[in-house]
């Protein structure tokens, strides 16, 4: 028998699974463990996305130094590809990653066997190093139509990272440092079979989302989306198609729902799957930083606004650190807000500015 959820129930399941209700988590590691990952993105219109996601869950209890400590000192978290993941889950990540590398990239690695060996030998002798400290001796230079063209060292290191031979060891300023994987990951790694790893990953992903479409698809960023065949089949009243829901999330509906207001990164997993956000929340969103200014509807790095179990608008703002200001250019209401909504959003903007150590400047 297929379970039927109301739209409100489905949204509450999604919000609670993403730790965006009033019951905040107690630590950064607990947060990342539930979310399964933080996406790394360098855009700092407000703050780096990983920091913004962490703050939206932990509030003022979170400081960027917490992330640095977890990555470089405690090693409870680790950078892998373009994500930050729990070190406790690195076995699952490593078991699945090689199969998700494009065949042409594998062919390029194979065509550069000496180059690959040279990089590993250099890291063994002198690591950790940033990519710019390693000589480019590629037999076949990397060529692409994007920003990686002629950046053979970085591309090889990134692929060796995904193949489990090289690991992110920390940061030197903005630059990632690299070392041999055996020096970064636990010494007692035991990789599961790809089949077992896929099951673990899918179960964890559904728990982090609460509710998702069945099946799997790969996002443009290389992340898998969808719940596969795990969870409980369900439908959402008024929404076409089938869903899968985490059974523990369904049971938790009986505990009630404690709402709050949150400002989200454009890369937040509540909204990252834009089709899911539109289906569940009726929320239309496009990251417009790559659009000409005249064609933007909501702003360069507009933050989705959550209020309770509804996504209600976007905040167009940017930090000016020199002047100590959070410049608010516009607050876009997706529909007419109540006075209570407006007050809650303004309070959250003030909280964001306080966390950033700046004042709010309205137009």
mmCIF file of N, CA and C in Angstrom, residues 258-343:
data_model
loop_
_atom_site.group_PDB
_atom_site.id
_atom_site.type_symbol
_atom_site.label_atom_id
_atom_site.label_comp_id
_atom_site.label_asym_id
_atom_site.label_seq_id
_atom_site.Cartn_x
_atom_site.Cartn_y
_atom_site.Cartn_z
ATOM 1 N N UNK A 258 8.592 22.097 14.865
ATOM 2 C CA UNK A 258 8.972 23.380 15.462
ATOM 3 C C UNK A 258 9.603 24.250 14.384
ATOM 4 N N UNK A 259 8.907 25.267 13.892
ATOM 5 C CA UNK A 259 9.397 26.045 12.752
ATOM 6 C C UNK A 259 10.397 27.127 13.141
ATOM 7 N N UNK A 260 11.164 27.560 12.172
ATOM 8 C CA UNK A 260 11.992 28.754 12.305
ATOM 9 C C UNK A 260 12.220 29.342 10.918
ATOM 10 N N UNK A 261 12.923 30.447 10.872
ATOM 11 C CA UNK A 261 13.238 31.115 9.620
ATOM 12 C C UNK A 261 14.730 30.946 9.346
ATOM 13 N N UNK A 262 15.097 30.715 8.090
ATOM 14 C CA UNK A 262 16.500 30.496 7.754
ATOM 15 C C UNK A 262 16.821 31.103 6.397
ATOM 16 N N UNK A 263 18.039 31.603 6.263
ATOM 17 C CA UNK A 263 18.576 32.071 4.993
ATOM 18 C C UNK A 263 19.529 31.002 4.483
ATOM 19 N N UNK A 264 19.319 30.555 3.257
ATOM 20 C CA UNK A 264 20.020 29.383 2.746
ATOM 21 C C UNK A 264 21.021 29.741 1.652
ATOM 22 N N UNK A 265 22.083 28.982 1.581
ATOM 23 C CA UNK A 265 22.995 29.076 0.445
ATOM 24 C C UNK A 265 22.284 28.611 -0.818
ATOM 25 N N UNK A 266 22.613 29.183 -1.976
ATOM 26 C CA UNK A 266 22.072 28.649 -3.230
ATOM 27 C C UNK A 266 22.432 27.185 -3.461
ATOM 28 N N UNK A 267 23.483 26.695 -2.771
ATOM 29 C CA UNK A 267 23.910 25.305 -2.905
ATOM 30 C C UNK A 267 23.381 24.431 -1.773
ATOM 31 N N UNK A 268 22.481 24.961 -0.968
ATOM 32 C CA UNK A 268 21.890 24.193 0.120
ATOM 33 C C UNK A 268 21.123 23.010 -0.441
ATOM 34 N N UNK A 269 21.226 21.856 0.221
ATOM 35 C CA UNK A 269 20.569 20.644 -0.298
ATOM 36 C C UNK A 269 19.058 20.694 -0.196
ATOM 37 N N UNK A 270 18.482 21.624 0.541
ATOM 38 C CA UNK A 270 17.030 21.764 0.514
ATOM 39 C C UNK A 270 16.562 22.261 -0.839
ATOM 40 N N UNK A 271 17.412 23.028 -1.537
ATOM 41 C CA UNK A 271 17.006 23.633 -2.816
ATOM 42 C C UNK A 271 17.896 23.229 -3.976
ATOM 43 N N UNK A 272 18.932 22.422 -3.712
ATOM 44 C CA UNK A 272 19.901 22.112 -4.758
ATOM 45 C C UNK A 272 19.271 21.398 -5.942
ATOM 46 N N UNK A 273 18.382 20.458 -5.672
ATOM 47 C CA UNK A 273 17.625 19.788 -6.732
ATOM 48 C C UNK A 273 16.456 20.710 -7.061
ATOM 49 N N UNK A 274 16.620 21.525 -8.101
ATOM 50 C CA UNK A 274 15.636 22.567 -8.398
ATOM 51 C C UNK A 274 14.267 21.982 -8.761
ATOM 52 N N UNK A 275 14.237 20.831 -9.418
ATOM 53 C CA UNK A 275 12.959 20.201 -9.755
ATOM 54 C C UNK A 275 12.224 19.781 -8.492
ATOM 55 N N UNK A 276 12.955 19.205 -7.542
ATOM 56 C CA UNK A 276 12.343 18.790 -6.277
ATOM 57 C C UNK A 276 11.824 20.002 -5.509
ATOM 58 N N UNK A 277 12.603 21.077 -5.490
ATOM 59 C CA UNK A 277 12.163 22.290 -4.792
ATOM 60 C C UNK A 277 10.889 22.857 -5.412
ATOM 61 N N UNK A 278 10.791 22.765 -6.718
ATOM 62 C CA UNK A 278 9.595 23.271 -7.389
ATOM 63 C C UNK A 278 8.397 22.370 -7.103
ATOM 64 N N UNK A 279 8.601 21.055 -7.139
ATOM 65 C CA UNK A 279 7.503 20.119 -6.918
ATOM 66 C C UNK A 279 6.998 20.157 -5.474
ATOM 67 N N UNK A 280 7.920 20.159 -4.509
ATOM 68 C CA UNK A 280 7.523 20.080 -3.105
ATOM 69 C C UNK A 280 7.132 21.429 -2.515
ATOM 70 N N UNK A 281 7.866 22.470 -2.896
ATOM 71 C CA UNK A 281 7.686 23.772 -2.264
ATOM 72 C C UNK A 281 7.079 24.824 -3.192
ATOM 73 N N UNK A 282 6.896 24.474 -4.471
ATOM 74 C CA UNK A 282 6.451 25.479 -5.424
ATOM 75 C C UNK A 282 7.460 26.601 -5.547
ATOM 76 N N UNK A 283 8.738 26.279 -5.354
ATOM 77 C CA UNK A 283 9.798 27.289 -5.274
ATOM 78 C C UNK A 283 10.631 27.285 -6.544
ATOM 79 N N UNK A 284 10.567 28.366 -7.278
ATOM 80 C CA UNK A 284 11.364 28.521 -8.491
ATOM 81 C C UNK A 284 12.650 29.243 -8.139
ATOM 82 N N UNK A 285 13.772 28.682 -8.577
ATOM 83 C CA UNK A 285 15.054 29.306 -8.253
ATOM 84 C C UNK A 285 16.084 28.974 -9.324
ATOM 85 N N UNK A 286 16.866 29.980 -9.696
ATOM 86 C CA UNK A 286 18.007 29.822 -10.592
ATOM 87 C C UNK A 286 19.144 30.644 -10.013
ATOM 88 N N UNK A 287 20.341 30.070 -9.908
ATOM 89 C CA UNK A 287 21.509 30.826 -9.485
ATOM 90 C C UNK A 287 21.925 31.730 -10.640
ATOM 91 N N UNK A 288 21.895 33.033 -10.421
ATOM 92 C CA UNK A 288 22.028 33.986 -11.516
ATOM 93 C C UNK A 288 23.394 34.658 -11.607
ATOM 94 N N UNK A 289 24.385 34.151 -10.890
ATOM 95 C CA UNK A 289 25.692 34.790 -10.902
ATOM 96 C C UNK A 289 26.346 34.749 -12.278
ATOM 97 N N UNK A 290 25.937 33.802 -13.118
ATOM 98 C CA UNK A 290 26.518 33.708 -14.452
ATOM 99 C C UNK A 290 25.706 34.456 -15.503
ATOM 100 N N UNK A 291 24.631 35.097 -15.084
ATOM 101 C CA UNK A 291 23.814 35.882 -16.007
ATOM 102 C C UNK A 291 24.271 37.335 -16.029
ATOM 103 N N UNK A 292 24.106 38.041 -17.161
ATOM 104 C CA UNK A 292 24.336 39.484 -17.156
ATOM 105 C C UNK A 292 23.420 40.151 -16.139
ATOM 106 N N UNK A 293 23.911 41.194 -15.494
ATOM 107 C CA UNK A 293 23.164 41.842 -14.420
ATOM 108 C C UNK A 293 21.755 42.235 -14.856
ATOM 109 N N UNK A 294 21.608 42.688 -16.089
ATOM 110 C CA UNK A 294 20.302 43.169 -16.560
ATOM 111 C C UNK A 294 19.281 42.047 -16.683
ATOM 112 N N UNK A 295 19.744 40.796 -16.736
ATOM 113 C CA UNK A 295 18.833 39.673 -16.921
ATOM 114 C C UNK A 295 18.529 38.924 -15.610
ATOM 115 N N UNK A 296 19.047 39.423 -14.506
ATOM 116 C CA UNK A 296 18.804 38.750 -13.231
ATOM 117 C C UNK A 296 17.454 39.166 -12.651
ATOM 118 N N UNK A 297 16.730 38.173 -12.140
ATOM 119 C CA UNK A 297 15.447 38.440 -11.484
ATOM 120 C C UNK A 297 15.615 38.670 -9.991
ATOM 121 N N UNK A 298 16.544 37.925 -9.368
ATOM 122 C CA UNK A 298 16.642 37.923 -7.909
ATOM 123 C C UNK A 298 17.990 38.400 -7.393
ATOM 124 N N UNK A 299 19.036 38.381 -8.223
ATOM 125 C CA UNK A 299 20.316 38.868 -7.764
ATOM 126 C C UNK A 299 21.467 37.922 -8.043
ATOM 127 N N UNK A 300 22.670 38.440 -7.890
ATOM 128 C CA UNK A 300 23.898 37.710 -8.212
ATOM 129 C C UNK A 300 24.011 36.401 -7.439
ATOM 130 N N UNK A 301 23.773 36.454 -6.126
ATOM 131 C CA UNK A 301 23.923 35.281 -5.260
ATOM 132 C C UNK A 301 22.772 35.272 -4.267
ATOM 133 N N UNK A 302 21.555 35.301 -4.795
ATOM 134 C CA UNK A 302 20.365 35.432 -3.954
ATOM 135 C C UNK A 302 20.211 34.228 -3.038
ATOM 136 N N UNK A 303 19.927 34.496 -1.764
ATOM 137 C CA UNK A 303 19.754 33.426 -0.785
ATOM 138 C C UNK A 303 18.284 33.038 -0.682
ATOM 139 N N UNK A 304 17.936 31.769 -0.905
ATOM 140 C CA UNK A 304 16.560 31.316 -0.657
ATOM 141 C C UNK A 304 16.179 31.546 0.801
ATOM 142 N N UNK A 305 14.934 31.901 1.024
ATOM 143 C CA UNK A 305 14.448 32.192 2.375
ATOM 144 C C UNK A 305 13.437 31.125 2.778
ATOM 145 N N UNK A 306 13.712 30.461 3.889
ATOM 146 C CA UNK A 306 12.813 29.460 4.449
ATOM 147 C C UNK A 306 12.086 30.056 5.646
ATOM 148 N N UNK A 307 10.787 29.840 5.697
ATOM 149 C CA UNK A 307 9.995 30.245 6.861
ATOM 150 C C UNK A 307 9.074 29.088 7.204
ATOM 151 N N UNK A 308 9.329 28.459 8.352
ATOM 152 C CA UNK A 308 8.565 27.270 8.694
ATOM 153 C C UNK A 308 8.867 26.146 7.716
ATOM 154 N N UNK A 309 7.815 25.634 7.072
ATOM 155 C CA UNK A 309 8.037 24.581 6.068
ATOM 156 C C UNK A 309 7.879 25.115 4.645
ATOM 157 N N UNK A 310 7.917 26.432 4.478
ATOM 158 C CA UNK A 310 7.725 27.019 3.147
ATOM 159 C C UNK A 310 8.943 27.844 2.741
ATOM 160 N N UNK A 311 9.286 27.752 1.478
ATOM 161 C CA UNK A 311 10.282 28.638 0.881
ATOM 162 C C UNK A 311 9.528 29.839 0.339
ATOM 163 N N UNK A 312 9.840 31.023 0.874
ATOM 164 C CA UNK A 312 8.941 32.160 0.654
ATOM 165 C C UNK A 312 9.545 33.307 -0.153
ATOM 166 N N UNK A 313 10.849 33.243 -0.479
ATOM 167 C CA UNK A 313 11.422 34.353 -1.227
ATOM 168 C C UNK A 313 12.930 34.234 -1.354
ATOM 169 N N UNK A 314 13.564 35.338 -1.760
ATOM 170 C CA UNK A 314 15.002 35.376 -1.969
ATOM 171 C C UNK A 314 15.571 36.684 -1.417
ATOM 172 N N UNK A 315 16.761 36.603 -0.846
ATOM 173 C CA UNK A 315 17.466 37.774 -0.347
ATOM 174 C C UNK A 315 18.615 38.099 -1.284
ATOM 175 N N UNK A 316 18.600 39.292 -1.852
ATOM 176 C CA UNK A 316 19.691 39.780 -2.695
ATOM 177 C C UNK A 316 20.570 40.681 -1.832
ATOM 178 N N UNK A 317 21.736 40.193 -1.476
ATOM 179 C CA UNK A 317 22.611 40.945 -0.582
ATOM 180 C C UNK A 317 24.065 40.598 -0.869
ATOM 181 N N UNK A 318 24.961 41.460 -0.400
ATOM 182 C CA UNK A 318 26.393 41.232 -0.573
ATOM 183 C C UNK A 318 27.135 41.905 0.569
ATOM 184 N N UNK A 319 28.194 41.261 1.031
ATOM 185 C CA UNK A 319 28.989 41.807 2.131
ATOM 186 C C UNK A 319 30.080 42.724 1.575
ATOM 187 N N UNK A 320 30.219 43.884 2.177
ATOM 188 C CA UNK A 320 31.336 44.791 1.914
ATOM 189 C C UNK A 320 32.180 44.807 3.187
ATOM 190 N N UNK A 321 33.225 43.990 3.190
ATOM 191 C CA UNK A 321 34.018 43.851 4.406
ATOM 192 C C UNK A 321 34.798 45.118 4.725
ATOM 193 N N UNK A 322 35.211 45.860 3.704
ATOM 194 C CA UNK A 322 35.972 47.086 3.945
ATOM 195 C C UNK A 322 35.137 48.114 4.708
ATOM 196 N N UNK A 323 33.853 48.202 4.366
ATOM 197 C CA UNK A 323 32.978 49.166 5.023
ATOM 198 C C UNK A 323 32.206 48.548 6.185
ATOM 199 N N UNK A 324 32.363 47.232 6.367
ATOM 200 C CA UNK A 324 31.688 46.577 7.467
ATOM 201 C C UNK A 324 30.180 46.557 7.304
ATOM 202 N N UNK A 325 29.721 46.252 6.093
ATOM 203 C CA UNK A 325 28.288 46.303 5.814
ATOM 204 C C UNK A 325 27.808 45.035 5.115
ATOM 205 N N UNK A 326 26.608 44.644 5.458
ATOM 206 C CA UNK A 326 25.861 43.682 4.660
ATOM 207 C C UNK A 326 24.868 44.501 3.847
ATOM 208 N N UNK A 327 25.193 44.730 2.593
ATOM 209 C CA UNK A 327 24.336 45.550 1.732
ATOM 210 C C UNK A 327 23.154 44.724 1.248
ATOM 211 N N UNK A 328 21.967 45.097 1.662
ATOM 212 C CA UNK A 328 20.745 44.429 1.232
ATOM 213 C C UNK A 328 20.169 45.218 0.060
ATOM 214 N N UNK A 329 20.222 44.609 -1.112
ATOM 215 C CA UNK A 329 19.728 45.276 -2.305
ATOM 216 C C UNK A 329 18.232 45.082 -2.502
ATOM 217 N N UNK A 330 17.747 43.888 -2.145
ATOM 218 C CA UNK A 330 16.316 43.611 -2.299
ATOM 219 C C UNK A 330 15.958 42.367 -1.504
ATOM 220 N N UNK A 331 14.727 42.343 -1.017
ATOM 221 C CA UNK A 331 14.144 41.139 -0.433
ATOM 222 C C UNK A 331 12.925 40.799 -1.280
ATOM 223 N N UNK A 332 13.034 39.716 -2.034
ATOM 224 C CA UNK A 332 11.987 39.340 -2.987
ATOM 225 C C UNK A 332 10.971 38.422 -2.312
ATOM 226 N N UNK A 333 9.739 38.833 -2.271
ATOM 227 C CA UNK A 333 8.656 38.030 -1.716
ATOM 228 C C UNK A 333 8.006 37.227 -2.844
ATOM 229 N N UNK A 334 7.958 35.912 -2.685
ATOM 230 C CA UNK A 334 7.347 35.075 -3.720
ATOM 231 C C UNK A 334 5.829 35.231 -3.741
ATOM 232 N N UNK A 335 5.293 35.735 -2.648
ATOM 233 C CA UNK A 335 3.862 36.030 -2.537
ATOM 234 C C UNK A 335 3.742 37.067 -1.428
ATOM 235 N N UNK A 336 2.566 37.582 -1.200
ATOM 236 C CA UNK A 336 2.403 38.585 -0.165
ATOM 237 C C UNK A 336 2.669 38.032 1.225
ATOM 238 N N UNK A 337 3.674 38.570 1.917
ATOM 239 C CA UNK A 337 4.018 38.077 3.237
ATOM 240 C C UNK A 337 3.114 38.691 4.304
ATOM 241 N N UNK A 338 2.949 37.969 5.369
ATOM 242 C CA UNK A 338 2.311 38.531 6.560
ATOM 243 C C UNK A 338 3.339 39.394 7.293
ATOM 244 N N UNK A 339 2.861 40.210 8.206
ATOM 245 C CA UNK A 339 3.770 41.031 9.009
ATOM 246 C C UNK A 339 4.723 40.151 9.810
ATOM 247 N N UNK A 340 4.226 39.004 10.292
ATOM 248 C CA UNK A 340 5.069 38.088 11.065
ATOM 249 C C UNK A 340 6.213 37.538 10.218
ATOM 250 N N UNK A 341 5.930 37.208 8.963
ATOM 251 C CA UNK A 341 6.978 36.731 8.059
ATOM 252 C C UNK A 341 8.047 37.796 7.860
ATOM 253 N N UNK A 342 7.602 39.015 7.577
ATOM 254 C CA UNK A 342 8.550 40.096 7.352
ATOM 255 C C UNK A 342 9.439 40.342 8.562
ATOM 256 N N UNK A 343 8.851 40.315 9.752
ATOM 257 C CA UNK A 343 9.628 40.523 10.973
ATOM 258 C C UNK A 343 10.649 39.403 11.168
#
